[in-house]
Amino acid sequence: MSRYGRTSSRIPARSLRLACALALAGLAAGLAPAAAAPSPQTPPTAAGLREVLFVGNNWEGTADVLASTGDLARVGRIDVIPDKEERLREIYLDPVKLGFFLGIRATAGEGHDQFVDDMYTTPDGTAVVVSRPSFADVVSVDLRSGRINWRFPVAGYRSDHMAVSPDGTRVAVSASTANTVHVLDIATGRQVGSFATGDKPHENTFTQGGRLLWNSSIGDVTSSLDAPWLDWTKGDRRLTVVDAQTFRPVRTVDMRERLDAFGRKDLSDAVRPMAFTPDGSTLYFQVSFFNGLVEYDVAADRITRVKTLPANPATSTDRTTWVNDSRHHGLSVSPDGTRLCVAGTMDDYATVVDRATLAEGPLVPADKPYWATVDGDGKGCVISESGADRVTAIDFATGAKRVSVPVGDHPQRVRLGRVPADWSGPGARQAPGAARE
């Protein structure tokens, strides 16, 4: 059993190679101007719609919908795998798909299937678009009926983090094992473009009002080669920045070079969660195995500060026990740009960091916090406590915990979205086989 009371295992080397094989892709690019301010997660709420928080319960295949401010009261819940039986039937009839499916369960899933990674609602609030890692796809689920509107199978065998364009019309999704990012029309699921990345694309972020799209590749985080001197075995890790209309690269950033120049050759260059300041001038990010964060000047193309946050004395020093090479995983910036909210995943706390001094506030105890999102009114951040099946709101001004509410099994991504003002959950379930592809 893992330290969180759930089964965690590693598969044999040959199965791991099958489950996590990554197709190498390289992409040369020049430098582009500094990024402008990234857009909010959701455009202004339209009439007749309500802003909410979607919480993806990864191991359960549901999304809890909560009030975006205040007490985070539950609004409703939606099943994001209504086609589960059909998808499993396809997987079990294909030996290669089955190998990857079981590999995801044994490695990234810590012994569980990964049914929901990321999610965003459509601009009209009628559907939620969800990436489903174990099913290697993206689906649009109708919020009224619970039926699947469209399904897009990604290249390769696993889907991961997504990002929505500032106008809400496009969604970008990482195809982990294909070293590819797909960009889809959020209403139809039609691919409008794609681009190559480094090994295992992860986080996606739109900047400059949607003109640029940033992707970070994190390399192989499922192998046991976790000693610092073996970091080179993790693969090609880099930031790939493309023009969001043409999908041609405008910039690539190898953080290995920047970290070395800053004197931190000891740190991994696998960029995990990342967040831009409101003016887009500064990027903050977390890296594998590190209890802290890195500050990067976008225009100067250099690392300016590194902050080490407190280590929990109870945290194992055996890096192979840290989930998917994470130490801290979850980062957001307050709307006024003065505070950072950090999820200390393996150290079981969250904290608010002052941007000017990088001094941390109170350490708020949390059980394997996995993500950090700014709440609806911008006064606090919401972290997902994946080890306790709850989400917790923390006040940006005081750094104190405000409220915790229960959700489903293993919450990970938390995103702002919108639903019809009178919505409280779907009124029907989909019959198998009803999805459009």
Tab-separated table of C-alpha atoms in Angstrom:
chain	number	residue	atom	x	y	z
A	1	MET	CA	0.000	0.000	0.000
A	2	SER	CA	1.168	3.552	-0.656
A	3	ARG	CA	1.516	6.190	2.056
A	4	TYR	CA	-1.972	7.353	1.078
A	5	GLY	CA	-3.626	3.982	1.639
A	6	ARG	CA	-3.945	3.151	-2.049
A	7	THR	CA	-2.169	0.501	-4.062
A	8	SER	CA	0.913	1.653	-5.963
A	9	SER	CA	3.044	-0.626	-8.110
A	10	ARG	CA	5.618	-0.663	-10.886
A	11	ILE	CA	5.463	-2.960	-13.868
A	12	PRO	CA	8.326	-5.046	-15.323
A	13	ALA	CA	10.777	-3.279	-17.608
A	14	ARG	CA	9.464	-4.744	-20.862
A	15	SER	CA	5.861	-3.836	-19.946
A	16	LEU	CA	6.971	-0.386	-18.917
A	17	ARG	CA	8.644	0.077	-22.278
A	18	LEU	CA	5.405	-0.966	-23.980
A	19	ALA	CA	3.248	1.245	-21.795
A	20	CYS	CA	5.437	4.317	-21.894
A	21	ALA	CA	7.221	4.179	-25.256
A	22	LEU	CA	7.542	7.683	-26.609
A	23	ALA	CA	8.032	8.571	-30.255
A	24	LEU	CA	10.913	11.029	-30.534
A	25	ALA	CA	10.081	14.347	-32.147
A	26	GLY	CA	12.376	17.333	-32.601
A	27	LEU	CA	11.530	20.858	-33.585
A	28	ALA	CA	13.958	23.730	-34.152
A	29	ALA	CA	12.750	27.255	-33.620
A	30	GLY	CA	13.962	30.784	-33.102
A	31	LEU	CA	13.100	33.310	-30.428
A	32	ALA	CA	9.876	35.291	-30.298
A	33	PRO	CA	8.983	38.454	-28.403
A	34	ALA	CA	8.060	38.227	-24.739
A	35	ALA	CA	4.615	36.816	-24.026
A	36	ALA	CA	1.821	39.224	-23.294
A	37	ALA	CA	-0.672	38.686	-20.503
A	38	PRO	CA	-2.406	35.326	-20.633
A	39	SER	CA	-6.180	35.374	-20.729
A	40	PRO	CA	-8.417	34.290	-17.848
A	41	GLN	CA	-9.450	30.640	-17.741
A	42	THR	CA	-12.956	31.566	-18.818
A	43	PRO	CA	-14.364	34.521	-20.784
A	44	PRO	CA	-16.918	36.743	-19.000
A	45	THR	CA	-20.007	34.812	-17.932
A	46	ALA	CA	-22.866	35.247	-20.414
A	47	ALA	CA	-26.438	35.964	-19.422
A	48	GLY	CA	-28.240	32.907	-18.123
A	49	LEU	CA	-25.000	31.171	-17.119
A	50	ARG	CA	-23.398	30.583	-13.753
A	51	GLU	CA	-19.664	30.444	-13.072
A	52	VAL	CA	-18.617	27.241	-11.296
A	53	LEU	CA	-15.607	25.084	-10.499
A	54	PHE	CA	-15.255	21.707	-12.209
A	55	VAL	CA	-13.318	19.138	-10.174
A	56	GLY	CA	-12.134	16.087	-12.106
A	57	ASN	CA	-12.271	12.909	-10.014
A	58	ASN	CA	-9.648	11.012	-11.976
A	59	TRP	CA	-10.018	7.490	-10.607
A	60	GLU	CA	-13.819	7.662	-10.439
A	61	GLY	CA	-14.626	9.107	-13.855
A	62	THR	CA	-16.845	11.904	-12.561
A	63	ALA	CA	-16.654	15.678	-12.284
A	64	ASP	CA	-18.064	17.485	-9.281
A	65	VAL	CA	-19.398	20.962	-10.021
A	66	LEU	CA	-19.050	23.451	-7.180
A	67	ALA	CA	-19.820	27.100	-6.545
A	68	SER	CA	-16.776	29.069	-7.654
A	69	THR	CA	-16.660	31.279	-4.550
A	70	GLY	CA	-17.702	31.287	-0.912
A	71	ASP	CA	-18.485	27.900	0.600
A	72	LEU	CA	-17.835	25.968	-2.648
A	73	ALA	CA	-21.260	24.339	-2.286
A	74	ARG	CA	-21.923	21.463	-4.666
A	75	VAL	CA	-24.030	22.394	-7.677
A	76	GLY	CA	-24.119	18.984	-9.345
A	77	ARG	CA	-22.118	16.031	-10.617
A	78	ILE	CA	-21.594	14.592	-14.092
A	79	ASP	CA	-20.445	11.180	-15.294
A	80	VAL	CA	-17.680	11.730	-17.861
A	81	ILE	CA	-17.368	8.057	-18.857
A	82	PRO	CA	-20.953	7.164	-19.850
A	83	ASP	CA	-19.468	5.093	-22.697
A	84	LYS	CA	-17.166	3.109	-20.386
A	85	GLU	CA	-18.378	-0.351	-21.442
A	86	GLU	CA	-17.911	0.434	-25.126
A	87	ARG	CA	-14.415	1.853	-24.615
A	88	LEU	CA	-13.330	-1.130	-22.506
A	89	ARG	CA	-14.645	-3.522	-25.113
A	90	GLU	CA	-12.505	-1.824	-27.780
A	91	ILE	CA	-9.433	-1.872	-25.542
A	92	TYR	CA	-9.684	-5.521	-24.545
A	93	LEU	CA	-10.005	-6.558	-28.187
A	94	ASP	CA	-6.746	-4.791	-29.129
A	95	PRO	CA	-3.578	-6.222	-27.501
A	96	VAL	CA	-1.540	-3.047	-28.023
A	97	LYS	CA	-4.238	-0.772	-26.588
A	98	LEU	CA	-4.664	-3.186	-23.707
A	99	GLY	CA	-0.929	-3.108	-22.970
A	100	PHE	CA	-0.925	0.673	-22.708
A	101	PHE	CA	-4.195	0.716	-20.752
A	102	LEU	CA	-2.755	-1.646	-18.140
A	103	GLY	CA	0.547	0.236	-18.180
A	104	ILE	CA	-1.218	3.521	-17.351
A	105	ARG	CA	-3.028	1.780	-14.508
A	106	ALA	CA	0.191	0.363	-13.057
A	107	THR	CA	2.314	3.506	-13.375
A	108	ALA	CA	0.730	6.960	-13.668
A	109	GLY	CA	-2.551	5.690	-12.236
A	110	GLU	CA	-0.945	4.222	-9.088
A	111	GLY	CA	-2.960	1.042	-9.579
A	112	HIS	CA	-6.088	2.832	-10.844
A	113	ASP	CA	-7.477	3.756	-14.250
A	114	GLN	CA	-7.257	7.455	-15.170
A	115	PHE	CA	-10.672	8.519	-16.414
A	116	VAL	CA	-10.536	12.317	-16.239
A	117	ASP	CA	-7.484	14.542	-16.403
A	118	ASP	CA	-8.590	17.959	-17.598
A	119	MET	CA	-11.850	19.710	-18.496
A	120	TYR	CA	-13.267	22.959	-19.867
A	121	THR	CA	-16.803	24.100	-20.639
A	122	THR	CA	-17.982	25.466	-23.964
A	123	PRO	CA	-18.662	29.241	-24.183
A	124	ASP	CA	-22.432	28.670	-24.158
A	125	GLY	CA	-22.249	26.470	-21.065
A	126	THR	CA	-23.990	23.522	-22.695
A	127	ALA	CA	-21.126	21.009	-22.571
A	128	VAL	CA	-17.914	20.111	-20.777
A	129	VAL	CA	-14.923	18.890	-22.788
A	130	VAL	CA	-12.832	16.276	-20.965
A	131	SER	CA	-9.497	14.541	-21.613
A	132	ARG	CA	-9.581	10.875	-20.520
A	133	PRO	CA	-6.041	9.432	-20.218
A	134	SER	CA	-6.871	5.723	-19.991
A	135	PHE	CA	-9.211	5.979	-22.981
A	136	ALA	CA	-6.702	8.083	-24.979
A	137	ASP	CA	-9.355	10.551	-26.072
A	138	VAL	CA	-11.168	13.835	-25.588
A	139	VAL	CA	-14.971	13.943	-25.341
A	140	SER	CA	-17.641	16.611	-25.166
A	141	VAL	CA	-20.361	15.722	-22.658
A	142	ASP	CA	-23.743	17.456	-22.851
A	143	LEU	CA	-24.464	18.975	-19.448
A	144	ARG	CA	-28.232	18.594	-19.725
A	145	SER	CA	-28.463	15.002	-20.955
A	146	GLY	CA	-25.120	13.533	-19.936
A	147	ARG	CA	-24.698	12.243	-23.505
A	148	ILE	CA	-21.475	12.460	-25.477
A	149	ASN	CA	-21.637	15.049	-28.261
A	150	TRP	CA	-18.348	14.120	-29.924
A	151	ARG	CA	-15.246	12.041	-29.284
A	152	PHE	CA	-11.701	12.646	-30.552
A	153	PRO	CA	-9.170	9.786	-30.154
A	154	VAL	CA	-5.720	11.329	-29.720
A	155	ALA	CA	-2.587	10.070	-31.427
A	156	GLY	CA	-0.901	7.354	-29.411
A	157	TYR	CA	-2.328	5.868	-26.245
A	158	ARG	CA	-2.828	8.557	-23.605
A	159	SER	CA	-4.367	12.043	-23.386
A	160	ASP	CA	-3.311	14.551	-20.728
A	161	HIS	CA	-3.433	18.271	-19.833
A	162	MET	CA	-5.476	20.699	-21.903
A	163	ALA	CA	-5.851	24.471	-22.371
A	164	VAL	CA	-8.719	26.519	-23.755
A	165	SER	CA	-8.207	29.564	-25.997
A	166	PRO	CA	-9.183	32.979	-24.569
A	167	ASP	CA	-12.331	33.107	-26.722
A	168	GLY	CA	-13.302	29.616	-25.591
A	169	THR	CA	-13.567	28.203	-29.121
A	170	ARG	CA	-10.511	25.953	-29.215
A	171	VAL	CA	-9.044	23.403	-26.853
A	172	ALA	CA	-5.480	22.078	-26.943
A	173	VAL	CA	-4.719	18.596	-25.602
A	174	SER	CA	-1.427	16.789	-25.040
A	175	ALA	CA	-1.114	13.299	-26.545
A	176	SER	CA	1.467	11.920	-24.117
A	177	THR	CA	2.850	8.937	-26.004
A	178	ALA	CA	2.794	10.574	-29.444
A	179	ASN	CA	4.749	13.757	-28.554
A	180	THR	CA	1.940	15.751	-30.115
A	181	VAL	CA	-0.498	18.494	-29.132
A	182	HIS	CA	-3.864	18.471	-30.917
A	183	VAL	CA	-5.903	21.676	-31.160
A	184	LEU	CA	-9.628	21.028	-31.539
A	185	ASP	CA	-12.725	23.065	-32.305
A	186	ILE	CA	-14.459	22.930	-28.930
A	187	ALA	CA	-17.956	22.781	-30.461
A	188	THR	CA	-17.374	20.021	-33.016
A	189	GLY	CA	-14.258	18.155	-31.912
A	190	ARG	CA	-12.720	18.683	-35.351
A	191	GLN	CA	-8.936	19.056	-35.329
A	192	VAL	CA	-7.869	22.486	-36.544
A	193	GLY	CA	-4.161	21.906	-36.096
A	194	SER	CA	-1.408	20.058	-34.262
A	195	PHE	CA	2.291	20.370	-33.519
A	196	ALA	CA	5.218	18.242	-32.359
A	197	THR	CA	6.688	18.558	-28.871
A	198	GLY	CA	9.435	17.073	-26.736
A	199	ASP	CA	8.993	13.775	-24.918
A	200	LYS	CA	5.696	13.404	-23.088
A	201	PRO	CA	3.885	16.744	-23.600
A	202	HIS	CA	2.175	17.912	-20.432
A	203	GLU	CA	0.996	21.438	-19.575
A	204	ASN	CA	-0.502	23.765	-22.244
A	205	THR	CA	-0.988	27.539	-21.868
A	206	PHE	CA	-2.282	30.217	-24.257
A	207	THR	CA	-0.639	33.665	-24.030
A	208	GLN	CA	-0.727	37.021	-25.844
A	209	GLY	CA	-4.502	36.958	-25.989
A	210	GLY	CA	-4.449	33.567	-27.668
A	211	ARG	CA	-1.760	34.314	-30.251
A	212	LEU	CA	0.778	31.899	-28.753
A	213	LEU	CA	0.446	28.424	-27.290
A	214	TRP	CA	3.073	27.085	-24.876
A	215	ASN	CA	3.648	23.390	-24.170
A	216	SER	CA	5.985	21.798	-21.643
A	217	SER	CA	7.262	18.251	-22.160
A	218	ILE	CA	8.224	16.373	-18.989
A	219	GLY	CA	9.905	13.236	-20.331
A	220	ASP	CA	9.521	9.772	-18.835
A	221	VAL	CA	8.207	10.153	-15.284
A	222	THR	CA	7.311	6.458	-14.841
A	223	SER	CA	10.751	4.863	-14.826
A	224	SER	CA	12.655	4.049	-11.621
A	225	LEU	CA	15.782	5.847	-12.866
A	226	ASP	CA	15.195	8.703	-10.453
A	227	ALA	CA	18.689	9.342	-9.101
A	228	PRO	CA	19.886	12.876	-9.980
A	229	TRP	CA	22.802	11.569	-12.052
A	230	LEU	CA	20.334	9.582	-14.208
A	231	ASP	CA	18.209	12.614	-15.069
A	232	TRP	CA	19.542	12.530	-18.643
A	233	THR	CA	17.675	9.231	-19.189
A	234	LYS	CA	14.301	10.956	-18.857
A	235	GLY	CA	14.276	12.153	-22.466
A	236	ASP	CA	13.872	15.410	-24.399
A	237	ARG	CA	12.330	18.003	-22.052
A	238	ARG	CA	11.612	21.499	-23.366
A	239	LEU	CA	9.092	24.287	-23.756
A	240	THR	CA	7.656	24.501	-27.262
A	241	VAL	CA	5.923	27.760	-28.202
A	242	VAL	CA	3.871	27.896	-31.403
A	243	ASP	CA	1.769	30.390	-33.293
A	244	ALA	CA	-1.763	29.426	-32.302
A	245	GLN	CA	-3.110	30.019	-35.810
A	246	THR	CA	-0.451	28.370	-37.972
A	247	PHE	CA	0.895	25.969	-35.289
A	248	ARG	CA	4.416	26.708	-36.461
A	249	PRO	CA	7.093	26.987	-33.759
A	250	VAL	CA	8.208	30.490	-32.814
A	251	ARG	CA	10.352	29.596	-29.813
A	252	THR	CA	11.812	26.647	-27.929
A	253	VAL	CA	13.314	26.843	-24.446
A	254	ASP	CA	15.646	24.234	-22.993
A	255	MET	CA	15.497	24.840	-19.247
A	256	ARG	CA	18.558	22.636	-18.760
A	257	GLU	CA	20.712	25.400	-20.218
A	258	ARG	CA	18.963	28.113	-18.179
A	259	LEU	CA	19.155	26.157	-14.918
A	260	ASP	CA	22.841	25.408	-15.468
A	261	ALA	CA	23.526	29.083	-16.163
A	262	PHE	CA	21.792	29.974	-12.890
A	263	GLY	CA	23.953	27.495	-11.013
A	264	ARG	CA	21.292	24.861	-10.417
A	265	LYS	CA	22.621	21.855	-12.273
A	266	ASP	CA	21.093	19.768	-9.489
A	267	LEU	CA	17.513	20.534	-10.572
A	268	SER	CA	15.544	18.582	-13.156
A	269	ASP	CA	14.602	20.471	-16.315
A	270	ALA	CA	11.162	18.805	-16.521
A	271	VAL	CA	8.742	21.758	-16.300
A	272	ARG	CA	5.575	20.690	-14.483
A	273	PRO	CA	2.690	23.099	-13.614
A	274	MET	CA	3.447	26.639	-14.718
A	275	ALA	CA	1.762	30.029	-14.386
A	276	PHE	CA	2.352	33.438	-15.974
A	277	THR	CA	2.018	36.759	-14.189
A	278	PRO	CA	-0.931	38.890	-15.372
A	279	ASP	CA	1.323	41.027	-17.573
A	280	GLY	CA	2.931	37.931	-19.109
A	281	SER	CA	6.450	39.089	-18.291
A	282	THR	CA	7.317	36.368	-15.803
A	283	LEU	CA	6.771	32.624	-15.778
A	284	TYR	CA	6.746	30.577	-12.592
A	285	PHE	CA	7.060	26.822	-12.776
A	286	GLN	CA	7.721	23.666	-10.788
A	287	VAL	CA	10.137	20.930	-11.829
A	288	SER	CA	10.335	17.230	-11.070
A	289	PHE	CA	11.690	16.172	-7.659
A	290	PHE	CA	11.886	19.745	-6.305
A	291	ASN	CA	10.064	21.210	-3.300
A	292	GLY	CA	9.926	24.732	-4.628
A	293	LEU	CA	9.509	26.871	-7.717
A	294	VAL	CA	11.502	28.661	-10.398
A	295	GLU	CA	11.080	32.230	-11.701
A	296	TYR	CA	11.826	32.874	-15.386
A	297	ASP	CA	12.035	36.258	-17.151
A	298	VAL	CA	10.325	35.718	-20.504
A	299	ALA	CA	11.857	38.665	-22.390
A	300	ALA	CA	15.378	38.174	-21.029
A	301	ASP	CA	15.095	34.394	-21.509
A	302	ARG	CA	16.737	33.619	-18.198
A	303	ILE	CA	15.986	32.262	-14.752
A	304	THR	CA	16.010	35.037	-12.166
A	305	ARG	CA	15.183	33.316	-8.854
A	306	VAL	CA	14.706	29.832	-7.398
A	307	LYS	CA	12.719	29.334	-4.221
A	308	THR	CA	13.087	26.234	-2.047
A	309	LEU	CA	10.020	25.617	0.099
A	310	PRO	CA	9.957	23.681	3.380
A	311	ALA	CA	10.321	19.919	3.270
A	312	ASN	CA	7.970	17.794	5.333
A	313	PRO	CA	10.141	15.681	7.687
A	314	ALA	CA	7.699	12.810	7.159
A	315	THR	CA	8.238	12.769	3.394
A	316	SER	CA	10.319	9.826	2.222
A	317	THR	CA	13.705	10.685	0.784
A	318	ASP	CA	13.340	7.777	-1.677
A	319	ARG	CA	12.565	9.623	-4.905
A	320	THR	CA	11.146	6.472	-6.504
A	321	THR	CA	8.195	6.706	-4.083
A	322	TRP	CA	7.203	10.171	-5.287
A	323	VAL	CA	4.214	10.020	-7.611
A	324	ASN	CA	5.238	10.424	-11.261
A	325	ASP	CA	8.465	12.229	-10.260
A	326	SER	CA	6.445	14.992	-8.594
A	327	ARG	CA	7.495	16.708	-5.388
A	328	HIS	CA	5.375	19.856	-5.687
A	329	HIS	CA	2.636	19.846	-8.345
A	330	GLY	CA	0.167	22.719	-8.537
A	331	LEU	CA	0.727	26.449	-9.035
A	332	SER	CA	-1.403	29.547	-9.627
A	333	VAL	CA	-0.942	33.347	-9.566
A	334	SER	CA	-3.390	35.752	-7.937
A	335	PRO	CA	-5.176	38.109	-10.378
A	336	ASP	CA	-3.272	41.123	-9.033
A	337	GLY	CA	0.035	39.316	-9.545
A	338	THR	CA	1.197	39.689	-5.945
A	339	ARG	CA	0.769	36.124	-4.657
A	340	LEU	CA	1.504	32.564	-5.744
A	341	CYS	CA	-0.418	29.543	-4.512
A	342	VAL	CA	1.685	26.378	-4.315
A	343	ALA	CA	0.560	22.771	-3.870
A	344	GLY	CA	3.272	20.847	-1.984
A	345	THR	CA	2.125	17.471	-3.246
A	346	MET	CA	4.476	14.971	-1.609
A	347	ASP	CA	5.022	17.244	1.409
A	348	ASP	CA	1.304	17.345	2.254
A	349	TYR	CA	0.731	21.089	2.449
A	350	ALA	CA	-0.189	24.137	0.422
A	351	THR	CA	1.064	27.673	0.926
A	352	VAL	CA	0.722	31.193	-0.429
A	353	VAL	CA	4.020	32.789	-1.494
A	354	ASP	CA	4.635	36.547	-1.682
A	355	ARG	CA	5.918	37.306	-5.195
A	356	ALA	CA	8.081	40.220	-4.172
A	357	THR	CA	10.067	38.377	-1.513
A	358	LEU	CA	9.221	34.726	-2.316
A	359	ALA	CA	8.521	34.274	1.399
A	360	GLU	CA	5.987	31.569	2.093
A	361	GLY	CA	2.968	32.042	4.335
A	362	PRO	CA	1.444	29.500	6.707
A	363	LEU	CA	1.794	25.879	5.640
A	364	VAL	CA	-1.789	24.673	5.281
A	365	PRO	CA	-1.934	20.903	5.885
A	366	ALA	CA	-3.304	19.044	2.872
A	367	ASP	CA	-3.360	15.403	1.805
A	368	LYS	CA	-1.409	15.005	-1.448
A	369	PRO	CA	-2.553	18.321	-3.002
A	370	TYR	CA	-2.358	17.938	-6.766
A	371	TRP	CA	-3.469	21.225	-8.321
A	372	ALA	CA	-4.053	24.922	-7.558
A	373	THR	CA	-6.609	27.134	-9.311
A	374	VAL	CA	-7.697	30.741	-8.655
A	375	ASP	CA	-11.302	30.857	-7.467
A	376	GLY	CA	-14.125	32.801	-9.112
A	377	ASP	CA	-13.687	36.126	-7.355
A	378	GLY	CA	-9.873	35.969	-7.396
A	379	LYS	CA	-9.597	36.252	-3.615
A	380	GLY	CA	-8.282	32.775	-3.040
A	381	CYS	CA	-6.968	29.611	-4.594
A	382	VAL	CA	-8.558	26.170	-4.620
A	383	ILE	CA	-6.372	23.096	-4.253
A	384	SER	CA	-7.373	19.497	-4.922
A	385	GLU	CA	-6.475	17.132	-2.083
A	386	SER	CA	-6.187	13.917	-4.037
A	387	GLY	CA	-5.281	11.863	-0.971
A	388	ALA	CA	-8.375	12.934	0.972
A	389	ASP	CA	-10.974	13.292	-1.826
A	390	ARG	CA	-11.723	16.940	-1.134
A	391	VAL	CA	-10.925	20.441	-2.363
A	392	THR	CA	-9.811	23.282	-0.136
A	393	ALA	CA	-9.946	27.046	-0.593
A	394	ILE	CA	-7.084	29.183	0.750
A	395	ASP	CA	-7.257	32.959	1.146
A	396	PHE	CA	-4.626	34.820	-0.883
A	397	ALA	CA	-4.461	37.739	1.583
A	398	THR	CA	-3.943	35.740	4.776
A	399	GLY	CA	-2.691	32.390	3.499
A	400	ALA	CA	-5.229	30.710	5.768
A	401	LYS	CA	-7.578	27.865	4.914
A	402	ARG	CA	-11.125	29.053	4.285
A	403	VAL	CA	-13.166	25.933	3.598
A	404	SER	CA	-12.887	22.286	2.539
A	405	VAL	CA	-15.587	20.271	0.771
A	406	PRO	CA	-15.733	16.554	-0.140
A	407	VAL	CA	-15.606	15.430	-3.769
A	408	GLY	CA	-15.093	12.120	-5.605
A	409	ASP	CA	-12.223	9.642	-5.817
A	410	HIS	CA	-8.784	11.215	-6.394
A	411	PRO	CA	-9.536	14.797	-7.486
A	412	GLN	CA	-6.816	16.301	-9.645
A	413	ARG	CA	-7.532	19.109	-12.093
A	414	VAL	CA	-9.781	21.989	-10.967
A	415	ARG	CA	-11.001	24.459	-13.608
A	416	LEU	CA	-13.367	27.418	-13.733
A	417	GLY	CA	-16.289	26.924	-16.089
A	418	ARG	CA	-19.905	27.870	-16.660
A	419	VAL	CA	-23.209	26.055	-16.607
A	420	PRO	CA	-26.817	27.178	-17.160
A	421	ALA	CA	-28.007	29.125	-14.130
A	422	ASP	CA	-30.666	26.512	-13.316
A	423	TRP	CA	-28.380	23.492	-13.842
A	424	SER	CA	-28.020	20.897	-11.088
A	425	GLY	CA	-26.862	17.858	-13.061
A	426	PRO	CA	-27.718	15.878	-16.196
A	427	GLY	CA	-31.193	14.460	-16.504
A	428	ALA	CA	-30.347	11.360	-18.528
A	429	ARG	CA	-27.559	8.880	-19.183
A	430	GLN	CA	-26.296	7.944	-22.613
A	431	ALA	CA	-26.920	4.532	-24.111
A	432	PRO	CA	-23.662	2.852	-25.208
A	433	GLY	CA	-22.565	3.611	-28.744
A	434	ALA	CA	-24.300	6.969	-29.073
A	435	ALA	CA	-21.186	9.124	-29.459
A	436	ARG	CA	-20.292	10.824	-32.707
A	437	GLU	CA	-16.703	10.274	-33.830
